[in-house]
């Protein structure tokens, strides 16, 4: 086992334990804390493998010109619309309403880059989703260490997949009206709101970036493409609804109770 492999195994094992136990980490030990981005991605990929079958991806960027970041999503944490989630399962519960793409066919590695049109043709439907953003680190989002959260599945908690549409190509996904409601009270309304601008551009980027890491988008993958509502913290039981005009809505019920 190489030194990189050893670091990857130790870091991913500690993160897996935090995922399963719910006990947050102060930090990864210096001996296995990612020191550069490629190392963080190796830990991330191994952690996802430890957590089971992959069901999708998350990808986002801080601005239209910013470098995107991504993470695989374990299928066991991708939930159906109107699911229930216990607040005690999360160290830091934050809600984001996002647009996600369901892939209808594989986009395997090849010598030439996929065009936007080819990626669009691979999309089966577009969905409203809620991401519960979380962290296995106690002091998140404080601190200067940006690589450990990237290794930790990019602060993923759960993804709830709501209504979708197959006839979506005429929609301007960069400026769809979106809302977030808590117990039927609308608390956020926006138009667009994704810091990257066009979520479809993120999907195209991901389709072409993954093969360099030995990975690829596959039929059945759900790819969520960044928040359109910012982060909304929650600390009490509530029914959460997100809605995109022209796409549909998604609901999750956050409940009290032990793990």
mmCIF file with all atom_site columns, C-alpha atoms in Angstrom, residues 12-98:
data_model
loop_
_atom_site.group_PDB
_atom_site.id
_atom_site.type_symbol
_atom_site.label_atom_id
_atom_site.label_alt_id
_atom_site.label_comp_id
_atom_site.label_asym_id
_atom_site.label_entity_id
_atom_site.label_seq_id
_atom_site.pdbx_PDB_ins_code
_atom_site.Cartn_x
_atom_site.Cartn_y
_atom_site.Cartn_z
_atom_site.occupancy
_atom_site.B_iso_or_equiv
_atom_site.pdbx_formal_charge
_atom_site.auth_seq_id
_atom_site.auth_comp_id
_atom_site.auth_asym_id
_atom_site.auth_atom_id
_atom_site.pdbx_PDB_model_num
ATOM 1  C CA . UNK A 1 12 ? -12.158 7.587  4.805   1.00 0.00 ? 12 UNK A CA 1
ATOM 2  C CA . UNK A 1 13 ? -12.454 5.126  7.697   1.00 0.00 ? 13 UNK A CA 1
ATOM 3  C CA . UNK A 1 14 ? -12.672 7.932  10.260  1.00 0.00 ? 14 UNK A CA 1
ATOM 4  C CA . UNK A 1 15 ? -15.272 9.753  8.192   1.00 0.00 ? 15 UNK A CA 1
ATOM 5  C CA . UNK A 1 16 ? -17.281 6.564  7.707   1.00 0.00 ? 16 UNK A CA 1
ATOM 6  C CA . UNK A 1 17 ? -17.329 6.029  11.483  1.00 0.00 ? 17 UNK A CA 1
ATOM 7  C CA . UNK A 1 18 ? -18.587 9.597  11.949  1.00 0.00 ? 18 UNK A CA 1
ATOM 8  C CA . UNK A 1 19 ? -21.291 9.054  9.326   1.00 0.00 ? 19 UNK A CA 1
ATOM 9  C CA . UNK A 1 20 ? -22.534 5.860  10.951  1.00 0.00 ? 20 UNK A CA 1
ATOM 10 C CA . UNK A 1 21 ? -22.179 6.814  14.628  1.00 0.00 ? 21 UNK A CA 1
ATOM 11 C CA . UNK A 1 22 ? -23.306 10.433 14.335  1.00 0.00 ? 22 UNK A CA 1
ATOM 12 C CA . UNK A 1 23 ? -20.405 11.493 16.553  1.00 0.00 ? 23 UNK A CA 1
ATOM 13 C CA . UNK A 1 24 ? -18.793 14.560 14.983  1.00 0.00 ? 24 UNK A CA 1
ATOM 14 C CA . UNK A 1 25 ? -15.046 14.871 14.534  1.00 0.00 ? 25 UNK A CA 1
ATOM 15 C CA . UNK A 1 26 ? -13.018 17.825 15.753  1.00 0.00 ? 26 UNK A CA 1
ATOM 16 C CA . UNK A 1 27 ? -10.786 17.341 12.694  1.00 0.00 ? 27 UNK A CA 1
ATOM 17 C CA . UNK A 1 28 ? -8.998  14.677 10.750  1.00 0.00 ? 28 UNK A CA 1
ATOM 18 C CA . UNK A 1 29 ? -5.594  13.926 12.283  1.00 0.00 ? 29 UNK A CA 1
ATOM 19 C CA . UNK A 1 30 ? -2.653  15.699 10.687  1.00 0.00 ? 30 UNK A CA 1
ATOM 20 C CA . UNK A 1 31 ? -1.373  12.319 9.502   1.00 0.00 ? 31 UNK A CA 1
ATOM 21 C CA . UNK A 1 32 ? -4.346  11.774 7.190   1.00 0.00 ? 32 UNK A CA 1
ATOM 22 C CA . UNK A 1 33 ? -5.798  15.230 6.619   1.00 0.00 ? 33 UNK A CA 1
ATOM 23 C CA . UNK A 1 34 ? -5.922  16.035 2.875   1.00 0.00 ? 34 UNK A CA 1
ATOM 24 C CA . UNK A 1 35 ? -3.147  18.417 1.925   1.00 0.00 ? 35 UNK A CA 1
ATOM 25 C CA . UNK A 1 36 ? -4.238  19.057 -1.651  1.00 0.00 ? 36 UNK A CA 1
ATOM 26 C CA . UNK A 1 37 ? -7.393  18.788 -3.704  1.00 0.00 ? 37 UNK A CA 1
ATOM 27 C CA . UNK A 1 38 ? -6.584  15.546 -5.506  1.00 0.00 ? 38 UNK A CA 1
ATOM 28 C CA . UNK A 1 39 ? -6.023  13.857 -2.175  1.00 0.00 ? 39 UNK A CA 1
ATOM 29 C CA . UNK A 1 40 ? -9.369  15.146 -0.901  1.00 0.00 ? 40 UNK A CA 1
ATOM 30 C CA . UNK A 1 41 ? -11.096 13.692 -3.938  1.00 0.00 ? 41 UNK A CA 1
ATOM 31 C CA . UNK A 1 42 ? -9.411  10.314 -3.361  1.00 0.00 ? 42 UNK A CA 1
ATOM 32 C CA . UNK A 1 43 ? -10.676 10.259 0.222   1.00 0.00 ? 43 UNK A CA 1
ATOM 33 C CA . UNK A 1 44 ? -14.123 11.320 -0.981  1.00 0.00 ? 44 UNK A CA 1
ATOM 34 C CA . UNK A 1 45 ? -14.320 8.524  -3.535  1.00 0.00 ? 45 UNK A CA 1
ATOM 35 C CA . UNK A 1 46 ? -13.201 5.900  -1.020  1.00 0.00 ? 46 UNK A CA 1
ATOM 36 C CA . UNK A 1 47 ? -15.671 7.180  1.597   1.00 0.00 ? 47 UNK A CA 1
ATOM 37 C CA . UNK A 1 48 ? -18.502 6.924  -0.921  1.00 0.00 ? 48 UNK A CA 1
ATOM 38 C CA . UNK A 1 49 ? -17.482 3.344  -1.687  1.00 0.00 ? 49 UNK A CA 1
ATOM 39 C CA . UNK A 1 50 ? -17.514 2.509  2.027   1.00 0.00 ? 50 UNK A CA 1
ATOM 40 C CA . UNK A 1 51 ? -21.039 3.906  2.360   1.00 0.00 ? 51 UNK A CA 1
ATOM 41 C CA . UNK A 1 52 ? -22.437 1.662  -0.369  1.00 0.00 ? 52 UNK A CA 1
ATOM 42 C CA . UNK A 1 53 ? -23.846 1.826  -3.860  1.00 0.00 ? 53 UNK A CA 1
ATOM 43 C CA . UNK A 1 54 ? -23.728 5.197  -5.593  1.00 0.00 ? 54 UNK A CA 1
ATOM 44 C CA . UNK A 1 55 ? -27.038 6.809  -6.519  1.00 0.00 ? 55 UNK A CA 1
ATOM 45 C CA . UNK A 1 56 ? -25.970 10.162 -7.898  1.00 0.00 ? 56 UNK A CA 1
ATOM 46 C CA . UNK A 1 57 ? -23.762 13.226 -7.629  1.00 0.00 ? 57 UNK A CA 1
ATOM 47 C CA . UNK A 1 58 ? -23.752 16.780 -6.361  1.00 0.00 ? 58 UNK A CA 1
ATOM 48 C CA . UNK A 1 59 ? -21.909 19.518 -8.207  1.00 0.00 ? 59 UNK A CA 1
ATOM 49 C CA . UNK A 1 60 ? -21.705 23.243 -7.620  1.00 0.00 ? 60 UNK A CA 1
ATOM 50 C CA . UNK A 1 61 ? -19.594 26.315 -8.214  1.00 0.00 ? 61 UNK A CA 1
ATOM 51 C CA . UNK A 1 62 ? -19.240 29.648 -6.377  1.00 0.00 ? 62 UNK A CA 1
ATOM 52 C CA . UNK A 1 63 ? -19.822 31.695 -9.550  1.00 0.00 ? 63 UNK A CA 1
ATOM 53 C CA . UNK A 1 64 ? -20.344 31.190 -13.306 1.00 0.00 ? 64 UNK A CA 1
ATOM 54 C CA . UNK A 1 65 ? -16.563 31.382 -13.769 1.00 0.00 ? 65 UNK A CA 1
ATOM 55 C CA . UNK A 1 66 ? -15.628 29.565 -10.569 1.00 0.00 ? 66 UNK A CA 1
ATOM 56 C CA . UNK A 1 67 ? -14.119 26.095 -10.486 1.00 0.00 ? 67 UNK A CA 1
ATOM 57 C CA . UNK A 1 68 ? -16.848 23.514 -9.781  1.00 0.00 ? 68 UNK A CA 1
ATOM 58 C CA . UNK A 1 69 ? -16.549 20.922 -7.040  1.00 0.00 ? 69 UNK A CA 1
ATOM 59 C CA . UNK A 1 70 ? -18.392 17.636 -6.900  1.00 0.00 ? 70 UNK A CA 1
ATOM 60 C CA . UNK A 1 71 ? -19.094 14.554 -4.831  1.00 0.00 ? 71 UNK A CA 1
ATOM 61 C CA . UNK A 1 72 ? -20.671 11.130 -5.365  1.00 0.00 ? 72 UNK A CA 1
ATOM 62 C CA . UNK A 1 73 ? -23.844 10.508 -3.352  1.00 0.00 ? 73 UNK A CA 1
ATOM 63 C CA . UNK A 1 74 ? -24.545 7.141  -1.694  1.00 0.00 ? 74 UNK A CA 1
ATOM 64 C CA . UNK A 1 75 ? -27.872 5.716  -2.845  1.00 0.00 ? 75 UNK A CA 1
ATOM 65 C CA . UNK A 1 76 ? -28.943 4.950  0.731   1.00 0.00 ? 76 UNK A CA 1
ATOM 66 C CA . UNK A 1 77 ? -29.092 8.687  1.466   1.00 0.00 ? 77 UNK A CA 1
ATOM 67 C CA . UNK A 1 78 ? -31.134 9.653  -1.616  1.00 0.00 ? 78 UNK A CA 1
ATOM 68 C CA . UNK A 1 79 ? -34.771 9.629  -0.528  1.00 0.00 ? 79 UNK A CA 1
ATOM 69 C CA . UNK A 1 80 ? -38.198 9.756  -2.139  1.00 0.00 ? 80 UNK A CA 1
ATOM 70 C CA . UNK A 1 81 ? -40.492 12.758 -2.007  1.00 0.00 ? 81 UNK A CA 1
ATOM 71 C CA . UNK A 1 82 ? -42.361 13.264 1.281   1.00 0.00 ? 82 UNK A CA 1
ATOM 72 C CA . UNK A 1 83 ? -39.832 11.187 3.241   1.00 0.00 ? 83 UNK A CA 1
ATOM 73 C CA . UNK A 1 84 ? -39.188 11.632 6.959   1.00 0.00 ? 84 UNK A CA 1
ATOM 74 C CA . UNK A 1 85 ? -35.785 12.553 8.356   1.00 0.00 ? 85 UNK A CA 1
ATOM 75 C CA . UNK A 1 86 ? -34.875 12.778 12.039  1.00 0.00 ? 86 UNK A CA 1
ATOM 76 C CA . UNK A 1 87 ? -33.184 15.975 13.099  1.00 0.00 ? 87 UNK A CA 1
ATOM 77 C CA . UNK A 1 88 ? -30.957 14.015 15.475  1.00 0.00 ? 88 UNK A CA 1
ATOM 78 C CA . UNK A 1 89 ? -29.392 12.282 12.468  1.00 0.00 ? 89 UNK A CA 1
ATOM 79 C CA . UNK A 1 90 ? -27.624 15.539 11.579  1.00 0.00 ? 90 UNK A CA 1
ATOM 80 C CA . UNK A 1 91 ? -24.895 17.545 13.264  1.00 0.00 ? 91 UNK A CA 1
ATOM 81 C CA . UNK A 1 92 ? -25.742 20.731 11.334  1.00 0.00 ? 92 UNK A CA 1
ATOM 82 C CA . UNK A 1 93 ? -29.101 20.748 9.554   1.00 0.00 ? 93 UNK A CA 1
ATOM 83 C CA . UNK A 1 94 ? -29.311 23.212 6.680   1.00 0.00 ? 94 UNK A CA 1
ATOM 84 C CA . UNK A 1 95 ? -31.829 23.127 3.845   1.00 0.00 ? 95 UNK A CA 1
ATOM 85 C CA . UNK A 1 96 ? -31.276 23.972 0.193   1.00 0.00 ? 96 UNK A CA 1
ATOM 86 C CA . UNK A 1 97 ? -33.760 23.788 -2.676  1.00 0.00 ? 97 UNK A CA 1
ATOM 87 C CA . UNK A 1 98 ? -32.044 22.695 -5.872  1.00 0.00 ? 98 UNK A CA 1
#
